[in-house]
Structures are given as structure tokens and as C-alpha cells.
mmCIF file of C-alpha atoms in Angstrom:
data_model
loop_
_atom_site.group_PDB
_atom_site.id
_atom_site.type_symbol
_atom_site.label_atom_id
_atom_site.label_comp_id
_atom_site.label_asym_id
_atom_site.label_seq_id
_atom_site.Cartn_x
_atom_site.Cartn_y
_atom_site.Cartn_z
ATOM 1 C CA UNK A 206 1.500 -9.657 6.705
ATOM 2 C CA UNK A 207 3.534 -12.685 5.808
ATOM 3 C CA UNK A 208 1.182 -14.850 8.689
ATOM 4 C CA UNK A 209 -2.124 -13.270 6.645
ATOM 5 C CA UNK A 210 -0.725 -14.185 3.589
ATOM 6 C CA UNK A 211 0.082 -17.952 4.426
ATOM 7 C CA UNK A 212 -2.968 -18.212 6.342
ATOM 8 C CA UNK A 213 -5.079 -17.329 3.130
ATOM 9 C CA UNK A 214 -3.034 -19.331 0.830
ATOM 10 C CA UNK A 215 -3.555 -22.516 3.295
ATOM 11 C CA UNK A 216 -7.412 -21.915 3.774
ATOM 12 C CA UNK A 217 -8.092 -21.780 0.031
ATOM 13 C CA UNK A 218 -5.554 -24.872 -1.341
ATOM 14 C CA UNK A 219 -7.693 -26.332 1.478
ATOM 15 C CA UNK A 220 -11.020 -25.141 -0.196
ATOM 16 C CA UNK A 221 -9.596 -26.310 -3.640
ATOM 17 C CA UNK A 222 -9.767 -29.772 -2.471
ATOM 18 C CA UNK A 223 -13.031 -30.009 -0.142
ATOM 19 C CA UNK A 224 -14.767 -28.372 -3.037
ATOM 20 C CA UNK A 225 -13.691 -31.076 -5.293
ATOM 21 C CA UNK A 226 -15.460 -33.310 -3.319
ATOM 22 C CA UNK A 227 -18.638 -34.714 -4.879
ATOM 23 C CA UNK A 228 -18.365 -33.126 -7.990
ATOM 24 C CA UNK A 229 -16.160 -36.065 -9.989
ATOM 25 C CA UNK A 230 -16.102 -37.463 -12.336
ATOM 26 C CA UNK A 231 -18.602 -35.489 -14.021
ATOM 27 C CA UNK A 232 -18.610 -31.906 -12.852
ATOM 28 C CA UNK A 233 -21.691 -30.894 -10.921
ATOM 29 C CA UNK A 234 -22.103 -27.776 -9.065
ATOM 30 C CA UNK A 235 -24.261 -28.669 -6.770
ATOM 31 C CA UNK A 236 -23.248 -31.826 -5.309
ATOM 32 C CA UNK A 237 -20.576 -31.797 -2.415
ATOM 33 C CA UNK A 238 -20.235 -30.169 0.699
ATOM 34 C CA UNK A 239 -19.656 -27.154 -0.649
ATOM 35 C CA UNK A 240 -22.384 -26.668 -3.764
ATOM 36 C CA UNK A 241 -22.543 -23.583 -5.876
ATOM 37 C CA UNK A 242 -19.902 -21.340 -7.712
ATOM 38 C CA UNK A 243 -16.366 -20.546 -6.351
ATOM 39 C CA UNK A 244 -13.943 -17.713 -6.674
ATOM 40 C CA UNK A 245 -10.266 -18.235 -5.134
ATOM 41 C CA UNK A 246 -8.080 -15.740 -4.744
ATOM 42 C CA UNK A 247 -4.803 -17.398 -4.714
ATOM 43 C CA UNK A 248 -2.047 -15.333 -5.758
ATOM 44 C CA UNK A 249 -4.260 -11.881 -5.212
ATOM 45 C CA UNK A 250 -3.033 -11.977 -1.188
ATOM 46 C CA UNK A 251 -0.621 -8.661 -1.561
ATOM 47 C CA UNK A 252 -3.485 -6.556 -2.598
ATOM 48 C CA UNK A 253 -5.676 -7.286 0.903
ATOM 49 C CA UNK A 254 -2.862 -7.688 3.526
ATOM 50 C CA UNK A 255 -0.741 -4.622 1.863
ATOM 51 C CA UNK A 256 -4.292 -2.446 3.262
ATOM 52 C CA UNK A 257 -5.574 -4.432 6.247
ATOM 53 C CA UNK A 258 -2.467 -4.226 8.148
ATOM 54 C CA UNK A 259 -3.382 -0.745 8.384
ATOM 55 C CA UNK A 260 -6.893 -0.575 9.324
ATOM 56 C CA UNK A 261 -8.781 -1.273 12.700
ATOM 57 C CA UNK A 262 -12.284 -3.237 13.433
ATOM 58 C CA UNK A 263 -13.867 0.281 13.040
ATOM 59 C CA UNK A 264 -12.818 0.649 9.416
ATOM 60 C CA UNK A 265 -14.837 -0.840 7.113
ATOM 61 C CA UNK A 266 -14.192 -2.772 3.953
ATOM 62 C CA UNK A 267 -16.613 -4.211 0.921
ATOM 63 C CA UNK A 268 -15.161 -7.259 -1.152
ATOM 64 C CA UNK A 269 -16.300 -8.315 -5.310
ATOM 65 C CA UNK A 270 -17.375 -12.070 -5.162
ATOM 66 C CA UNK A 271 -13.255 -13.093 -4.752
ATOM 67 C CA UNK A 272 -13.679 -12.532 -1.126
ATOM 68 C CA UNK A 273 -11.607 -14.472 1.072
ATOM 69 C CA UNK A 274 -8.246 -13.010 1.131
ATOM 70 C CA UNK A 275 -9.845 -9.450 1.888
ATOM 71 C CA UNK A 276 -12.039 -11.368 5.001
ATOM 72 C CA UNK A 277 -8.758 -12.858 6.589
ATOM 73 C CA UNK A 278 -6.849 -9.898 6.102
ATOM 74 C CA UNK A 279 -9.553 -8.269 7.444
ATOM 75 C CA UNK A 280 -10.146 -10.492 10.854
ATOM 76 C CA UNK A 281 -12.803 -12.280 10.003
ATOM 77 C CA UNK A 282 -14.226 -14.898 12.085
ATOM 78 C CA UNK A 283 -12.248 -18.070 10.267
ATOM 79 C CA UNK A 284 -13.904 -20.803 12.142
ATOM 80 C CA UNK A 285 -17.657 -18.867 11.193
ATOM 81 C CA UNK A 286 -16.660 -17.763 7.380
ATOM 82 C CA UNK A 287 -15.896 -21.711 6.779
ATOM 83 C CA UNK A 288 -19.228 -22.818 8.246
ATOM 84 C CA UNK A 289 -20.753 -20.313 5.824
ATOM 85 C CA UNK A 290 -19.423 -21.389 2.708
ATOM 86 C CA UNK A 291 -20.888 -25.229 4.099
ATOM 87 C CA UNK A 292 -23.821 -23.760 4.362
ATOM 88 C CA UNK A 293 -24.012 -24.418 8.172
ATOM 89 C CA UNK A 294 -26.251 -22.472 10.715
ATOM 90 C CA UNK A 295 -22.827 -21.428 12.922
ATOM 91 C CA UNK A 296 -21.923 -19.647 9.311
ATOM 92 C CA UNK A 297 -21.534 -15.914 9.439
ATOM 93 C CA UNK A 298 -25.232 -15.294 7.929
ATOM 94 C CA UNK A 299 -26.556 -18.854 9.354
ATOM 95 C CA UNK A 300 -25.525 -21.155 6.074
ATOM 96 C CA UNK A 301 -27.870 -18.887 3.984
ATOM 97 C CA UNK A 302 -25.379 -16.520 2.523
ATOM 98 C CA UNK A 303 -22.077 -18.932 1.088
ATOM 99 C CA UNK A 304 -19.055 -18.030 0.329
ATOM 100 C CA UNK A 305 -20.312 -14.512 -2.098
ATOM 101 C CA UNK A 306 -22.075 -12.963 0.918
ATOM 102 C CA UNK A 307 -19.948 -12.968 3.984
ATOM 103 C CA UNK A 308 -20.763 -10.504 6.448
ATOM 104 C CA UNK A 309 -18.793 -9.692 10.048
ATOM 105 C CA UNK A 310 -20.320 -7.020 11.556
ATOM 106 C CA UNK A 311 -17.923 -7.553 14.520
ATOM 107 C CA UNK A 312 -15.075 -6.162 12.334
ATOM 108 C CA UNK A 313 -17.019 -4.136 9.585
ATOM 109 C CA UNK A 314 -16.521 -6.634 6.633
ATOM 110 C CA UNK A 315 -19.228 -7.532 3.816
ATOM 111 C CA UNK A 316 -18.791 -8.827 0.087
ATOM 112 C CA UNK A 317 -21.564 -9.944 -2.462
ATOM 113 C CA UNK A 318 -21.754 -11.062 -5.889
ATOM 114 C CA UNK A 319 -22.616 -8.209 -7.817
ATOM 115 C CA UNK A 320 -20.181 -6.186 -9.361
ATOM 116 C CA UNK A 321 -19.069 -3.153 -8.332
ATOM 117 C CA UNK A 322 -22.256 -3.339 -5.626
ATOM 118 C CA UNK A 323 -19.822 -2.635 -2.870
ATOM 119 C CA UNK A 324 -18.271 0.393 -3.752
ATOM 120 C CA UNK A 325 -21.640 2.484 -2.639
ATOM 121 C CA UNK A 326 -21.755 0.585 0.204
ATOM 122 C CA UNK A 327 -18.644 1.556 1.207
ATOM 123 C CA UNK A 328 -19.336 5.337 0.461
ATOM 124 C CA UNK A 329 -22.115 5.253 2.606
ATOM 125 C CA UNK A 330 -19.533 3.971 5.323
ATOM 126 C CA UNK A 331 -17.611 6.795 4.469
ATOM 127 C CA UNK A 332 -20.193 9.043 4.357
ATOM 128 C CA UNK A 333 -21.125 7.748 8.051
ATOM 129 C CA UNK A 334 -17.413 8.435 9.532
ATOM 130 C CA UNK A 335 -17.743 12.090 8.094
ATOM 131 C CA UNK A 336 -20.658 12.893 9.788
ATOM 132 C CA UNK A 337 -20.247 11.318 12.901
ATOM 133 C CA UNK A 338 -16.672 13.024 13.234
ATOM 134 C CA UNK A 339 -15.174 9.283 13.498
ATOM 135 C CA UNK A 340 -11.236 9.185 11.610
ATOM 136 C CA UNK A 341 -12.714 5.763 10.379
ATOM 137 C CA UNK A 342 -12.248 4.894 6.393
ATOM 138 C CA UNK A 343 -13.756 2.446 4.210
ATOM 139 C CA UNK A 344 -12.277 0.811 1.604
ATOM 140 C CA UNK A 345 -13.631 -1.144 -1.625
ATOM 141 C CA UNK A 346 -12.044 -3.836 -3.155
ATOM 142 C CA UNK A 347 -12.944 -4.478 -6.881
ATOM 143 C CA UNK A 348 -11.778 -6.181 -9.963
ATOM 144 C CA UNK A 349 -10.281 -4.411 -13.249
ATOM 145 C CA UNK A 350 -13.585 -5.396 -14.638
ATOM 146 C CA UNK A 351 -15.692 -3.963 -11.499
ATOM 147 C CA UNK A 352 -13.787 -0.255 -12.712
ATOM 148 C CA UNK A 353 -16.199 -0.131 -16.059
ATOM 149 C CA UNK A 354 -19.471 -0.083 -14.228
ATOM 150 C CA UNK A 355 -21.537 2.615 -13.833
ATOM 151 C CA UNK A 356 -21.594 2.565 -9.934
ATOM 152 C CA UNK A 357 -18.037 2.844 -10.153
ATOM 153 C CA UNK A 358 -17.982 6.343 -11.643
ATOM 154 C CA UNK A 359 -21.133 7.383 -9.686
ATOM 155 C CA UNK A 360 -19.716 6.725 -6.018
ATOM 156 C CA UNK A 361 -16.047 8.139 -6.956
ATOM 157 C CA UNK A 362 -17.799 11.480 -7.972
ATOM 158 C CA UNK A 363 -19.888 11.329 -4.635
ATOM 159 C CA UNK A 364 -17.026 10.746 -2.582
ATOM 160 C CA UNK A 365 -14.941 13.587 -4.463
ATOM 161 C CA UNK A 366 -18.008 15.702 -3.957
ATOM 162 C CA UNK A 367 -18.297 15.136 -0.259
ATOM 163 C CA UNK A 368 -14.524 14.768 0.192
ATOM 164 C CA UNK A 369 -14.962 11.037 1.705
ATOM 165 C CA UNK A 370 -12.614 9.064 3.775
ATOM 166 C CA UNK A 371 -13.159 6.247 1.003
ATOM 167 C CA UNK A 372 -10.069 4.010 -0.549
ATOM 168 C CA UNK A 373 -10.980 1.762 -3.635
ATOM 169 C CA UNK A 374 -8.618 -0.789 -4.249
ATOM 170 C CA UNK A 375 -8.537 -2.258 -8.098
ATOM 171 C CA UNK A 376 -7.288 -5.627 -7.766
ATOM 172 C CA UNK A 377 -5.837 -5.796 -11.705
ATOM 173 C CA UNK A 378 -5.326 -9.701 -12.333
ATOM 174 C CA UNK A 379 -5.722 -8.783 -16.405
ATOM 175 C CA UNK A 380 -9.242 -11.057 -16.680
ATOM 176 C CA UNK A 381 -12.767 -9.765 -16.347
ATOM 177 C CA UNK A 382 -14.173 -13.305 -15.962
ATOM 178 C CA UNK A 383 -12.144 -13.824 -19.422
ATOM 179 C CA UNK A 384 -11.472 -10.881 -21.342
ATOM 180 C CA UNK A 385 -8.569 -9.136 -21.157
ATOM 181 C CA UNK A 386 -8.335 -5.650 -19.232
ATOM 182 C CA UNK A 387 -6.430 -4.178 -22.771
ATOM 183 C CA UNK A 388 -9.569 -5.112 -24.551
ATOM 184 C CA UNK A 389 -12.489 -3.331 -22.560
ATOM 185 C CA UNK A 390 -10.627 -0.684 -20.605
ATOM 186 C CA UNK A 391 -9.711 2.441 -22.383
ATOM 187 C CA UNK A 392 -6.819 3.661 -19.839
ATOM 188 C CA UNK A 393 -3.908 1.412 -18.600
ATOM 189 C CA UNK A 394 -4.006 1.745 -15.328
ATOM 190 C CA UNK A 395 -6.858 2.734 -13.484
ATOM 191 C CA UNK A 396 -5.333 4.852 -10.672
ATOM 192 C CA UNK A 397 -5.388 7.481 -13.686
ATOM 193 C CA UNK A 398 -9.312 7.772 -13.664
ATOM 194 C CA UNK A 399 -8.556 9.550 -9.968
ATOM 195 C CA UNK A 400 -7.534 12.669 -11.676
ATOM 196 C CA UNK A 401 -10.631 12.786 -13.496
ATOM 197 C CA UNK A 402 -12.518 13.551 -9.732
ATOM 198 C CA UNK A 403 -9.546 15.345 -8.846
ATOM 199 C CA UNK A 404 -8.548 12.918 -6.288
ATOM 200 C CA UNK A 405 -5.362 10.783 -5.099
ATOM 201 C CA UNK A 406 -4.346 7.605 -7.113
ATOM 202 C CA UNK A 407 -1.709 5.389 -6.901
ATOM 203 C CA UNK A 408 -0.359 2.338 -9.054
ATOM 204 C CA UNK A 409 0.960 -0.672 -7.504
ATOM 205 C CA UNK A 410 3.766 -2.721 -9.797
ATOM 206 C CA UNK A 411 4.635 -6.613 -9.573
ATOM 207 C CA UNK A 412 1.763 -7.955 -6.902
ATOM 208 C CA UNK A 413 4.659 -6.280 -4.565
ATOM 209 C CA UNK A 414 3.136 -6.472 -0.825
ATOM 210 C CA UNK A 415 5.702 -3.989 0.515
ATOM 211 C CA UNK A 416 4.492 -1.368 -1.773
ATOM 212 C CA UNK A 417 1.299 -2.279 -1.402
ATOM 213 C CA UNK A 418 2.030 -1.251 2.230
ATOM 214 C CA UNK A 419 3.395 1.998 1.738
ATOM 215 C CA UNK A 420 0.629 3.076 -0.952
ATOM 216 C CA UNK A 421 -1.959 2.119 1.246
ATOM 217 C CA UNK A 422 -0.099 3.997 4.758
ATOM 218 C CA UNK A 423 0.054 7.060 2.498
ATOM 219 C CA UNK A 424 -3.939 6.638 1.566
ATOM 220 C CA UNK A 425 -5.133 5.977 5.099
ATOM 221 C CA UNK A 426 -3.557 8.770 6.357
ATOM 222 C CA UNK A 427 -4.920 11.318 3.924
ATOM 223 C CA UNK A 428 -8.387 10.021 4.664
ATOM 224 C CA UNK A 429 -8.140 9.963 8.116
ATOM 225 C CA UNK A 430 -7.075 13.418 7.931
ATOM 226 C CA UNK A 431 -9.921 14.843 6.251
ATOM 227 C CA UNK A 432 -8.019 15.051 2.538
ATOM 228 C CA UNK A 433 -10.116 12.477 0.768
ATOM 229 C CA UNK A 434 -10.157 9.569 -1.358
ATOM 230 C CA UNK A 435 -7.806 7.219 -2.921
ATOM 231 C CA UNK A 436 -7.517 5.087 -6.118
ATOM 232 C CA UNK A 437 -4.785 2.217 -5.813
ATOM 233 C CA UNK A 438 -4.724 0.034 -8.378
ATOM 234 C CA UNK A 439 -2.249 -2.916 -7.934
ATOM 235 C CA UNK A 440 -0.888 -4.900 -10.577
ATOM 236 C CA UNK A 441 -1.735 -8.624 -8.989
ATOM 237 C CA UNK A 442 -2.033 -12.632 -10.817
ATOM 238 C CA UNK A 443 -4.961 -14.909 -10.572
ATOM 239 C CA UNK A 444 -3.283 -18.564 -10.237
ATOM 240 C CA UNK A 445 -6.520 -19.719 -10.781
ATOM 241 C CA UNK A 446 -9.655 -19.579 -13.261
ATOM 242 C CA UNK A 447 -12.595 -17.608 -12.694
ATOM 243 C CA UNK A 448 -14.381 -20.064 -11.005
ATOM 244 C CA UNK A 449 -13.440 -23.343 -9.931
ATOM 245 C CA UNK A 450 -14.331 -25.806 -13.094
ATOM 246 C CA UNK A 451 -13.004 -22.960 -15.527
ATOM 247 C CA UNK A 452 -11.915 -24.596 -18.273
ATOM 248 C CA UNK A 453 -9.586 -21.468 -18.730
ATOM 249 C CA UNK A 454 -9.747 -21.613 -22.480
ATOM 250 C CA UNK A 455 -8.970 -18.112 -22.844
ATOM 251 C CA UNK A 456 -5.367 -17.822 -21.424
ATOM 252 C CA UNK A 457 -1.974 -19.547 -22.643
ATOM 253 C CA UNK A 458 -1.325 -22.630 -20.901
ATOM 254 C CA UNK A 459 1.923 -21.016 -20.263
ATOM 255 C CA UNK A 460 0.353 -18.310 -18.560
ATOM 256 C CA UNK A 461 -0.108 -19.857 -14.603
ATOM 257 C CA UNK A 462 3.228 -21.642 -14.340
ATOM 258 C CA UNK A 463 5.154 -18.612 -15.292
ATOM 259 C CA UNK A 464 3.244 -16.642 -12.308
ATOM 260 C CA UNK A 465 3.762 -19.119 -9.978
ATOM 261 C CA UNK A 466 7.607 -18.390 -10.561
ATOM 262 C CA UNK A 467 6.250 -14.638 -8.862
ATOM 263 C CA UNK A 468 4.676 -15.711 -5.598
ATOM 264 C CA UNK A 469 4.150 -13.257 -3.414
ATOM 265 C CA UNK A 470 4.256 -15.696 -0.306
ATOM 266 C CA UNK A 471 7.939 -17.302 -1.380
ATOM 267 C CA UNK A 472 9.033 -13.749 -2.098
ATOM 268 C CA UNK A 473 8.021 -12.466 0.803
ATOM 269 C CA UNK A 474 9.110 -15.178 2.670
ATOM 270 C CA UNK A 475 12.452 -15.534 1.151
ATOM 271 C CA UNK A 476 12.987 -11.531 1.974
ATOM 272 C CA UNK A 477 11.897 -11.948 5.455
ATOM 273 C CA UNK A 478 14.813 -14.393 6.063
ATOM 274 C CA UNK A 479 17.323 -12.375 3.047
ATOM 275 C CA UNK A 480 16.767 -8.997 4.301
ATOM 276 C CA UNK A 481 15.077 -8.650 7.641
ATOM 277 C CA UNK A 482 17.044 -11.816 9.418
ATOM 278 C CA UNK A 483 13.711 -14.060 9.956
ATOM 279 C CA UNK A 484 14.721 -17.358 10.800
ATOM 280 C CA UNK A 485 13.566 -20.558 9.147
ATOM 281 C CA UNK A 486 12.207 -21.555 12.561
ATOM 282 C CA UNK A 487 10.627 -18.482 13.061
ATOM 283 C CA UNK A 488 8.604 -18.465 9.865
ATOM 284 C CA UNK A 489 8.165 -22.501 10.416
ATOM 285 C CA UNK A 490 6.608 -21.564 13.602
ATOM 286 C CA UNK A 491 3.797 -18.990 11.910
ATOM 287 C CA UNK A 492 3.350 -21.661 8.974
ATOM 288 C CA UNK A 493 2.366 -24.080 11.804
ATOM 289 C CA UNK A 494 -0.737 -21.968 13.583
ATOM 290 C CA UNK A 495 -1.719 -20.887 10.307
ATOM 291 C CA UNK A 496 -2.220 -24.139 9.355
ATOM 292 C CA UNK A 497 -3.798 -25.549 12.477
ATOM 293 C CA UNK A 498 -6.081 -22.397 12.469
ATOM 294 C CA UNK A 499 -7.723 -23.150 9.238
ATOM 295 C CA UNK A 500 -7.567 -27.077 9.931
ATOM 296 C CA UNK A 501 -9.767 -26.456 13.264
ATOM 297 C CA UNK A 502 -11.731 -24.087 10.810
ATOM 298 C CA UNK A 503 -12.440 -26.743 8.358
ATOM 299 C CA UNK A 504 -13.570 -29.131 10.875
ATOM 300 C CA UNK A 505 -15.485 -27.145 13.027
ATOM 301 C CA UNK A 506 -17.847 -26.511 9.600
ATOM 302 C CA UNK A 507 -17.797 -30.273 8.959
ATOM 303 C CA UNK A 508 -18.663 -30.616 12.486
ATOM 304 C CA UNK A 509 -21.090 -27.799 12.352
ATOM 305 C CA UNK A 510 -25.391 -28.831 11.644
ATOM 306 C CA UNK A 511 -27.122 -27.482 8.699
ATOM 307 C CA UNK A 512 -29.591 -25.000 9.284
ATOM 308 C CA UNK A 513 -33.898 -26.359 9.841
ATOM 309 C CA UNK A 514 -36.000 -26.573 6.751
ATOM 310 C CA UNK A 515 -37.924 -23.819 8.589
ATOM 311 C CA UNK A 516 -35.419 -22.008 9.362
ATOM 312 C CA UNK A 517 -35.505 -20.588 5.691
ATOM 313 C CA UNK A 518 -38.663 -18.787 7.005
ATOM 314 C CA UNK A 519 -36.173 -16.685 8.886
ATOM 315 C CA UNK A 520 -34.541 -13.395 8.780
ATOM 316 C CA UNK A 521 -36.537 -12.875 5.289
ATOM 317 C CA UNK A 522 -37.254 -9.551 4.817
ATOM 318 C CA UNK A 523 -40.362 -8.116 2.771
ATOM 319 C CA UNK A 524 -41.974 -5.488 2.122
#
């Protein structure tokens, strides 16, 4: 968990600075290497490792349009996801899809921009296990936001209906793009909605990734054993604005600095070595591939060539 964690942290710092690129002094968002919007997770890593670690390349999992810590938790293809958000053909979807629509059929992963668009997805997933007797699950990832949307409420009540091996996973950083979770969510917490399709659900405190683990072995098992689906919502922090170039007028300026003091990463790092005798050289040692993974990442999509002009002919579907 702690390698997973690192690894994602180093891959989007990294991403935080090739983005830059291009797009000074004047902010333009489609100039550099890597045009268009972008979501970082950065500080959000408990909520996908806590999960993945439990999960095989049969299970699958959907991911909002903050994608990248769920698709290296998951197993993604690093070297493949980074030529995708170039926009190279050796991406995951040939350059065409960036860094919103990763897709990895080789270990069941998928994301998009739309919100909440995922969560059917994954009940069809679900709905696939069930019927082909697999003990596979699927599990959505949303935002706090994601949890007001129609499709929300209309896949949970499927998947209590047809008793589902589904798990959604409310990643609460308190922000819907920029308003507050207190002002558009009538509940707290939004493990409570669960009861309300008499389901499981389960709260997750302090962007803790050892609870995160133990909610999430406790939901896995009950839908690989036939007893349904899970709501774990987990309290997490977004270090980061909205997008990169948020001007992040709605937050205290206080706000980020005082959450960095909570990293998950040095927390769990520091326990590793407090509690469970980890050695400095040990963890030095994981710090090390992670990074060299995610540097040979970066440069094979540098390296990588950008897709034909004709080539945007292809894999176009009509009707």
C-alpha cells in the first residue's frame, strides 16, 4: 500500500510540472505537451490503495474524472496511461482518450468525465459476475458531489434490487468543484444513504489508509459472498484545486498547508518504521523503483509518436 501510495504521489508531482509546460506566462490550456483540463488527486491516495489491495485483475473498478490514483492502485499499465494523457498512439485508447478516459481492459479499469457515469457501469459489471456465477465485484469510485446525481440513486436501488456484488466508494474531499459538501448535501455522511436501500455502509475517518483497509476487507467479502453491496464513504483532502489553473478562490488560504500537516504517505510511512519495524533503507529502497518506474513512464510518452491525422478516422463508431 505504502509503494502504491508513493508511486501515485511521484507520478502526479511529476504531472504537476510537465503540465506546466507551455502554458506560462499566460495560462493556456491547450498549449504544452499535455493540453486540456487536469484533475490530481494528491492527497486522495488512502481512498484507492485502502480497496485495490484487495481486489484481483478480474474485479472491476470505474473512476470520476480524478482518475489516477484509482488506475495505479488498480495496476494499470503506467508506461501506457502516461502516453495517454500525451496524447500518444502507445496511450491506453491510442492518444484519443487523455487523461479523463483511461481504459485497461487487461485489469478491468475505466474512468470518464461525466459524473456519476461510472457507477452504472460498474453495476452492469456486477450484474455480469452474478450471472455468470464469477465471486468477482466491481467497485465505483465517486466524489461527494457525484452522490447527488440521479444515477447515483438509480444504480444503488438496482443493485439492492438484484443483490449485486457492487462497492461504491465516496471519496469526500468537502468540494464539489467548489462548493462545499455542507451546502448541497442534506446528510453528513453519505454511508447513511445505504440504509435507505437497505444495504451495508461504512464511514471512513481522517483519510486513514489502515481503515480504509479493513472497511473495504469487510465489503469485499460480503460481496463475494453473495450478501450485497457496500457504501464506504471516506473522509479524504484534496491538496490541490479542482483543476490545475484553479485559482482556488473559494477555500481559506489556510486550508492546504494545514492538510499537508495530515499526509497520508508521511503517516503511513512514519508508522511503517514506528510500529511495524520498516527500516529507513527498506522504505528508501521502494521510494527508489517507484520513482524510476514513473521516470521511465514519463519518458517513454515523450519518446512515444503522436497518433496519424488519419488515424482520427479510426475506431469511430456510428450508427
Amino acid at each position: 500500500m505504502y509503494e502504491m501510495m508513493a508511486k501515485s504521489r511521484y507520478f502526479e508531482d511529476q504531472m504537476v510540472e510537465v503540465y506546466t509546460e507551455g502554458k506560462t506566462p499566460v495560462f493556456n490550456i491547450g498549449a504544452g505537451p499535455v493540453p486540456g483540463e487536469m484533475h490530481l488527486s494528491t492527497g486522495q491516495e488512502p481512498a484507492a490503495v485502502g480497496i485495490c489491495v484487495h481486489l484481483t485483475k478480474d474485479d472491476t473498478v470505474t473512476a470520476p474524472h480524478r482518475p489516477h490514483h484509482h488506475a495505479i492502485a488498480k495496476g494499470v499499465d503506467l508506461k501506457k496511461m502516461a502516453a495517454e494523457m500525451f496524447g500518444k498512439e502507445t496511450g491506453l485508447g491510442k492518444g484519443k482518450g487523455g487523461h479523463m478516459h483511461l481504459f485497461d481492459p487487461a485489469v478491468k479499469f475505466s474512468c470518464g468525465g461525466i459524473v456519476a457515469a461510472g457507477i452504472p457501469h460498474a453495476v452492469g459489471a456486477a450484474m455480469a459476475a452474478k450471472m455468470q456465477g464469477k465471486d468477482w465485484v466491481a467497485v465505483a469510485f465517486i466524489g461527494e458531489g457525484a452522490a447527488n446525481a440521479g444515477a447515483f440513486h438509480e444504480s444503488l436501488n438496482l443493485a439492492a434490487v438484484w443483490n449485486l456484488p457492487l462497492i461504491l466508494v465516496v471519496e469526500d474531499n468537502s468540494y464539489g468543484i467548489s462548493v462545499p459538501k455542507k451546502t448541497a448535501t442534506s446528510v453528513e455522511t453519505n454511508d447513511l444513504r445505504a440504509a435507505a436501500y437497505g444495504i451495508a455502509g461504512a464511514y471512513v475517518k481522517g483519510n486513514d489508509p489502515i481503515a480504509m483497509y479493513k472497511v473495504s476487507e469487510e465489503a469485499v467479502a460480503r460481496a463475494r459472498n453473495g450478501q450485497g453491496p457496500t457504501i464506504i464513504e471516506i473522509e479524504t483532502y484534496r491538496f490541490l484545486g479542482h483543476f490545475q489553473g484553479d485559482p482556488e478562490l473559494y477555500r481559506d488560504k489556510a486550508e492546504v498547508p494545514g492538510l499537508r500537516e495530515q499526509d497520508p504517505i508521511l503517516k503511513l510511512r512514519n508508522s511503517l518504521v514506528e510500529a511495524k519495524g520498516a527500516t529507513e533503507k527498506e522504505l528508501q529502497k521502494i521510494e527508489k523503483r517507484v520513482k524510476q518506474e514513473v521516470d521511465e513512464a514519463y519518458q517513454f510518452a515523450r519518446d512515444s509518436s503522436y497518433p496519424a491525422p488519419e488515424a482520427a478516422l479510426e475506431d469511430v463508431f456510428s450508427s
